[in-house]
Amino acid sequence: GEDVEQSLFLSVREGDSSVINCTYTDSSSTYLYWYKQEPGAGLQLLTYIFSNMDMKQDQRLTVLLNKKDKHLSLRIADTQTGDSAIYFCAEIFGSSNTGKLIFGQGTTLQVKP
Amino acid sequence: DTAVSQTPKYLVTQMGNDKSIKCEQNLGHDTMYWYKQDSKKFLKIMFSYNNKELIINETVPNRFSPKSPDKAHLNLHINSLELGDSAVYFCASSQDLTSGTSGRYNEQFFGPGTRLTVL
């Protein structure tokens, strides 16, 4: 089936770490993604992970993938007020790479000074 | 220089009208998409075109008709607008996915969105 789920809201203090969680259903997904949407703007790819990896680190971002549990997480270290946005988890649906992205509902990250 | 652009940014119209939203990308991509984002921020794919050919057509009312005059443009025409069509519509583009090349992570580049309000 096509289902990606995320918690809707997360609030952290500036300087803390943020962890946004996501579960997905399609075990044949080759890539999983994190997109960021700032207010009034389109989505921007933040990072992605290939399905044969467990972890990917990119500066302040760490992506963890647990294929057995179909669980994906995004950790943002030293969260800044500029990180306030909606974060979408997404998977490519199906093993044939048609480009069909299934998005989660988005997690609104609020960073308090 | 904007990579994926959409016009108009805002569209307010009456129920029953017909309207179009235009999208253009200057990235040289072969694949373009339309997504609908509802008031709860839920984002769902509507259509996808590759080299002017329709490859994804989700369960969308046939009042919605995408048109791709060339691979840099994908327009969305909506007939007989209904209240439930109110949403933000995003266009996106990515590299060709049907070439058979594996290992591409398919970054999709999104436009700024068109907020459609049907009264």
GROMACS .gro file of C-alpha atoms in nm:
model
  232
    1GLY     CA    1   0.000   0.000   0.000
    2GLU     CA    2   0.090   0.364  -0.015
    3ASP     CA    3   0.119   0.513   0.328
    4VAL     CA    4   0.378   0.734   0.495
    5GLU     CA    5   0.312   0.861   0.846
    6GLN     CA    6   0.472   1.130   1.057
    7SER     CA    7   0.388   1.309   1.378
    8LEU     CA    8   0.239   1.649   1.304
    9PHE     CA    9   0.424   1.883   1.537
   10LEU     CA   10   0.754   1.918   1.720
   11SER     CA   11   0.873   2.205   1.934
   12VAL     CA   12   1.233   2.245   2.048
   13ARG     CA   13   1.456   2.516   2.194
   14GLU     CA   14   1.730   2.673   1.987
   15GLY     CA   15   2.051   2.476   2.023
   16ASP     CA   16   1.877   2.148   2.108
   17SER     CA   17   1.860   1.851   1.874
   18SER     CA   18   1.540   1.778   1.685
   19VAL     CA   19   1.433   1.430   1.585
   20ILE     CA   20   1.154   1.384   1.334
   21ASN     CA   21   1.023   1.032   1.282
   22CYS     CA   22   0.850   0.866   0.990
   23THR     CA   23   0.711   0.522   0.907
   24TYR     CA   24   0.647   0.395   0.557
   25THR     CA   25   0.484   0.088   0.406
   26ASP     CA   26   0.646   0.011   0.071
   27SER     CA   27   0.944  -0.214   0.143
   28SER     CA   28   1.056  -0.199  -0.221
   29SER     CA   29   1.132   0.175  -0.205
   30THR     CA   30   1.484   0.237  -0.336
   31TYR     CA   31   1.520   0.585  -0.193
   32LEU     CA   32   1.369   0.772   0.099
   33TYR     CA   33   1.374   1.148   0.126
   34TRP     CA   34   1.338   1.440   0.358
   35TYR     CA   35   1.197   1.758   0.208
   36LYS     CA   36   1.169   2.096   0.380
   37GLN     CA   37   0.892   2.348   0.317
   38GLU     CA   38   0.932   2.701   0.446
   39PRO     CA   39   0.621   2.920   0.483
   40GLY     CA   40   0.474   3.023   0.150
   41ALA     CA   41   0.731   2.831  -0.051
   42GLY     CA   42   0.766   2.505  -0.240
   43LEU     CA   43   0.947   2.199  -0.113
   44GLN     CA   44   1.325   2.165  -0.120
   45LEU     CA   45   1.511   1.839  -0.095
   46LEU     CA   46   1.703   1.837   0.233
   47THR     CA   47   1.860   1.494   0.217
   48TYR     CA   48   1.794   1.140   0.100
   49ILE     CA   49   1.908   0.788   0.182
   50PHE     CA   50   1.945   0.483  -0.036
   51SER     CA   51   1.758   0.181   0.094
   52ASN     CA   52   2.073  -0.030   0.147
   53MET     CA   53   2.213   0.223   0.395
   54ASP     CA   54   2.143   0.244   0.767
   55MET     CA   55   2.269   0.594   0.826
   56LYS     CA   56   2.368   0.904   0.638
   57GLN     CA   57   2.526   1.215   0.785
   58ASP     CA   58   2.536   1.552   0.617
   59GLN     CA   59   2.665   1.837   0.836
   60ARG     CA   60   2.397   1.895   1.103
   61LEU     CA   61   2.164   1.635   0.954
   62THR     CA   62   2.164   1.264   1.037
   63VAL     CA   63   1.926   1.023   0.869
   64LEU     CA   64   1.866   0.682   1.023
   65LEU     CA   65   1.690   0.403   0.834
   66ASN     CA   66   1.555   0.086   0.995
   67LYS     CA   67   1.434  -0.124   0.703
   68LYS     CA   68   1.304  -0.403   0.922
   69ASP     CA   69   1.067  -0.168   1.102
   70LYS     CA   70   1.021   0.060   0.798
   71HIS     CA   71   1.120   0.355   1.012
   72LEU     CA   72   1.306   0.665   0.900
   73SER     CA   73   1.425   0.950   1.118
   74LEU     CA   74   1.584   1.288   1.066
   75ARG     CA   75   1.799   1.438   1.338
   76ILE     CA   76   1.893   1.804   1.321
   77ALA     CA   77   2.178   1.894   1.554
   78ASP     CA   78   2.206   2.241   1.709
   79THR     CA   79   1.863   2.342   1.581
   80GLN     CA   80   1.837   2.705   1.475
   81THR     CA   81   1.535   2.934   1.439
   82GLY     CA   82   1.592   2.920   1.064
   83ASP     CA   83   1.516   2.548   1.078
   84SER     CA   84   1.151   2.626   1.161
   85ALA     CA   85   0.955   2.476   0.873
   86ILE     CA   86   0.747   2.175   0.774
   87TYR     CA   87   0.950   1.859   0.714
   88PHE     CA   88   0.813   1.592   0.481
   89CYS     CA   89   0.926   1.235   0.470
   90ALA     CA   90   0.875   1.071   0.129
   91GLU     CA   91   0.935   0.737  -0.038
   92ILE     CA   92   0.958   0.640  -0.401
   93PHE     CA   93   0.663   0.410  -0.454
   94GLY     CA   94   0.744   0.079  -0.614
   95SER     CA   95   1.075  -0.069  -0.721
   96SER     CA   96   1.042   0.065  -1.077
   97ASN     CA   97   1.163   0.417  -1.048
   98THR     CA   98   0.862   0.603  -1.190
   99GLY     CA   99   0.925   0.904  -0.977
  100LYS     CA  100   0.600   0.866  -0.786
  101LEU     CA  101   0.672   1.015  -0.445
  102ILE     CA  102   0.445   0.933  -0.154
  103PHE     CA  103   0.466   1.200   0.113
  104GLY     CA  104   0.389   1.191   0.482
  105GLN     CA  105   0.160   1.452   0.632
  106GLY     CA  106   0.454   1.673   0.727
  107THR     CA  107   0.595   1.760   1.069
  108THR     CA  108   0.585   2.125   1.166
  109LEU     CA  109   0.905   2.206   1.353
  110GLN     CA  110   0.885   2.507   1.582
  111VAL     CA  111   1.216   2.634   1.717
  112LYS     CA  112   1.191   2.863   2.018
  113PRO     CA  113   1.471   3.112   2.087
  114ASP     CA  114   1.709   3.271  -1.237
  115THR     CA  115   1.409   3.066  -1.121
  116ALA     CA  116   1.441   2.694  -1.190
  117VAL     CA  117   1.071   2.598  -1.172
  118SER     CA  118   0.821   2.880  -1.207
  119GLN     CA  119   0.444   2.882  -1.185
  120THR     CA  120   0.184   3.142  -1.276
  121PRO     CA  121  -0.023   3.274  -1.124
  122LYS     CA  122   0.088   3.265  -0.761
  123TYR     CA  123  -0.267   3.332  -0.639
  124LEU     CA  124  -0.592   3.251  -0.816
  125VAL     CA  125  -0.933   3.339  -0.675
  126THR     CA  126  -1.234   3.237  -0.879
  127GLN     CA  127  -1.599   3.141  -0.863
  128MET     CA  128  -1.739   2.789  -0.861
  129GLY     CA  129  -1.810   2.659  -1.208
  130ASN     CA  130  -1.537   2.859  -1.381
  131ASP     CA  131  -1.254   2.712  -1.589
  132LYS     CA  132  -0.896   2.811  -1.505
  133SER     CA  133  -0.539   2.722  -1.598
  134ILE     CA  134  -0.214   2.719  -1.407
  135LYS     CA  135   0.113   2.733  -1.601
  136CYS     CA  136   0.445   2.577  -1.512
  137GLU     CA  137   0.784   2.613  -1.674
  138GLN     CA  138   1.123   2.467  -1.584
  139ASN     CA  139   1.460   2.577  -1.718
  140LEU     CA  140   1.660   2.286  -1.575
  141GLY     CA  141   1.656   2.075  -1.890
  142HIS     CA  142   1.460   1.804  -1.710
  143ASP     CA  143   1.252   1.550  -1.895
  144THR     CA  144   0.995   1.475  -1.624
  145MET     CA  145   0.740   1.713  -1.474
  146TYR     CA  146   0.475   1.669  -1.207
  147TRP     CA  147   0.167   1.828  -1.055
  148TYR     CA  148   0.095   1.793  -0.683
  149LYS     CA  149  -0.199   1.913  -0.475
  150GLN     CA  150  -0.147   2.029  -0.116
  151ASP     CA  151  -0.465   2.057   0.088
  152SER     CA  152  -0.538   2.280   0.386
  153LYS     CA  153  -0.384   2.023   0.623
  154LYS     CA  154  -0.059   2.038   0.422
  155PHE     CA  155  -0.110   1.686   0.287
  156LEU     CA  156   0.071   1.660  -0.046
  157LYS     CA  157  -0.042   1.418  -0.314
  158ILE     CA  158   0.076   1.358  -0.668
  159MET     CA  159  -0.177   1.420  -0.944
  160PHE     CA  160   0.008   1.376  -1.274
  161SER     CA  161   0.350   1.313  -1.415
  162TYR     CA  162   0.477   1.366  -1.769
  163ASN     CA  163   0.799   1.239  -1.921
  164ASN     CA  164   0.904   1.397  -2.251
  165LYS     CA  165   0.549   1.520  -2.306
  166GLU     CA  166   0.402   1.176  -2.240
  167LEU     CA  167   0.170   1.106  -1.946
  168ILE     CA  168   0.322   0.844  -1.715
  169ILE     CA  169   0.139   0.892  -1.386
  170ASN     CA  170  -0.229   0.973  -1.364
  171GLU     CA  171  -0.362   0.935  -1.014
  172THR     CA  172  -0.731   0.916  -0.932
  173VAL     CA  173  -0.803   1.273  -1.027
  174PRO     CA  174  -1.142   1.394  -1.160
  175ASN     CA  175  -1.136   1.432  -1.535
  176ARG     CA  176  -1.215   1.801  -1.487
  177PHE     CA  177  -0.837   1.825  -1.440
  178SER     CA  178  -0.644   1.804  -1.765
  179PRO     CA  179  -0.268   1.845  -1.784
  180LYS     CA  180  -0.111   1.963  -2.107
  181SER     CA  181   0.254   1.951  -2.201
  182PRO     CA  182   0.329   2.155  -2.516
  183ASP     CA  183   0.700   2.078  -2.478
  184LYS     CA  184   0.915   1.914  -2.216
  185ALA     CA  185   0.986   2.244  -2.040
  186HIS     CA  186   0.619   2.319  -1.979
  187LEU     CA  187   0.338   2.139  -1.801
  188ASN     CA  188   0.014   2.330  -1.764
  189LEU     CA  189  -0.289   2.231  -1.559
  190HIS     CA  190  -0.636   2.315  -1.680
  191ILE     CA  191  -0.931   2.276  -1.446
  192ASN     CA  192  -1.290   2.279  -1.572
  193SER     CA  193  -1.603   2.350  -1.368
  194LEU     CA  194  -1.418   2.442  -1.052
  195GLU     CA  195  -1.559   2.317  -0.722
  196LEU     CA  196  -1.510   2.433  -0.364
  197GLY     CA  197  -1.304   2.122  -0.289
  198ASP     CA  198  -1.051   2.221  -0.554
  199SER     CA  199  -0.926   2.497  -0.324
  200ALA     CA  200  -0.566   2.406  -0.242
  201VAL     CA  201  -0.208   2.491  -0.324
  202TYR     CA  202  -0.092   2.331  -0.648
  203PHE     CA  203   0.278   2.261  -0.693
  204CYS     CA  204   0.460   2.186  -1.011
  205ALA     CA  205   0.789   1.996  -0.995
  206SER     CA  206   1.049   1.856  -1.232
  207SER     CA  207   1.323   1.594  -1.226
  208GLN     CA  208   1.564   1.415  -1.458
  209ASP     CA  209   1.439   1.145  -1.691
  210LEU     CA  210   1.333   0.838  -1.496
  211THR     CA  211   1.252   0.608  -1.782
  212SER     CA  212   1.599   0.582  -1.935
  213GLY     CA  213   1.667   0.264  -1.743
  214THR     CA  214   1.961   0.416  -1.559
  215SER     CA  215   1.969   0.293  -1.202
  216GLY     CA  216   2.101   0.473  -0.901
  217ARG     CA  217   1.942   0.810  -0.962
  218TYR     CA  218   1.793   0.948  -0.648
  219ASN     CA  219   1.534   1.150  -0.834
  220GLU     CA  220   1.556   1.491  -0.674
  221GLN     CA  221   1.239   1.672  -0.759
  222PHE     CA  222   1.259   2.050  -0.785
  223PHE     CA  223   0.942   2.227  -0.681
  224GLY     CA  224   0.789   2.550  -0.798
  225PRO     CA  225   0.667   2.811  -0.546
  226GLY     CA  226   0.306   2.693  -0.568
  227THR     CA  227  -0.024   2.841  -0.685
  228ARG     CA  228  -0.284   2.903  -0.417
  229LEU     CA  229  -0.625   2.840  -0.572
  230THR     CA  230  -0.930   2.964  -0.385
  231VAL     CA  231  -1.274   2.870  -0.518
  232LEU     CA  232  -1.561   3.078  -0.380
   0.00000   0.00000   0.00000
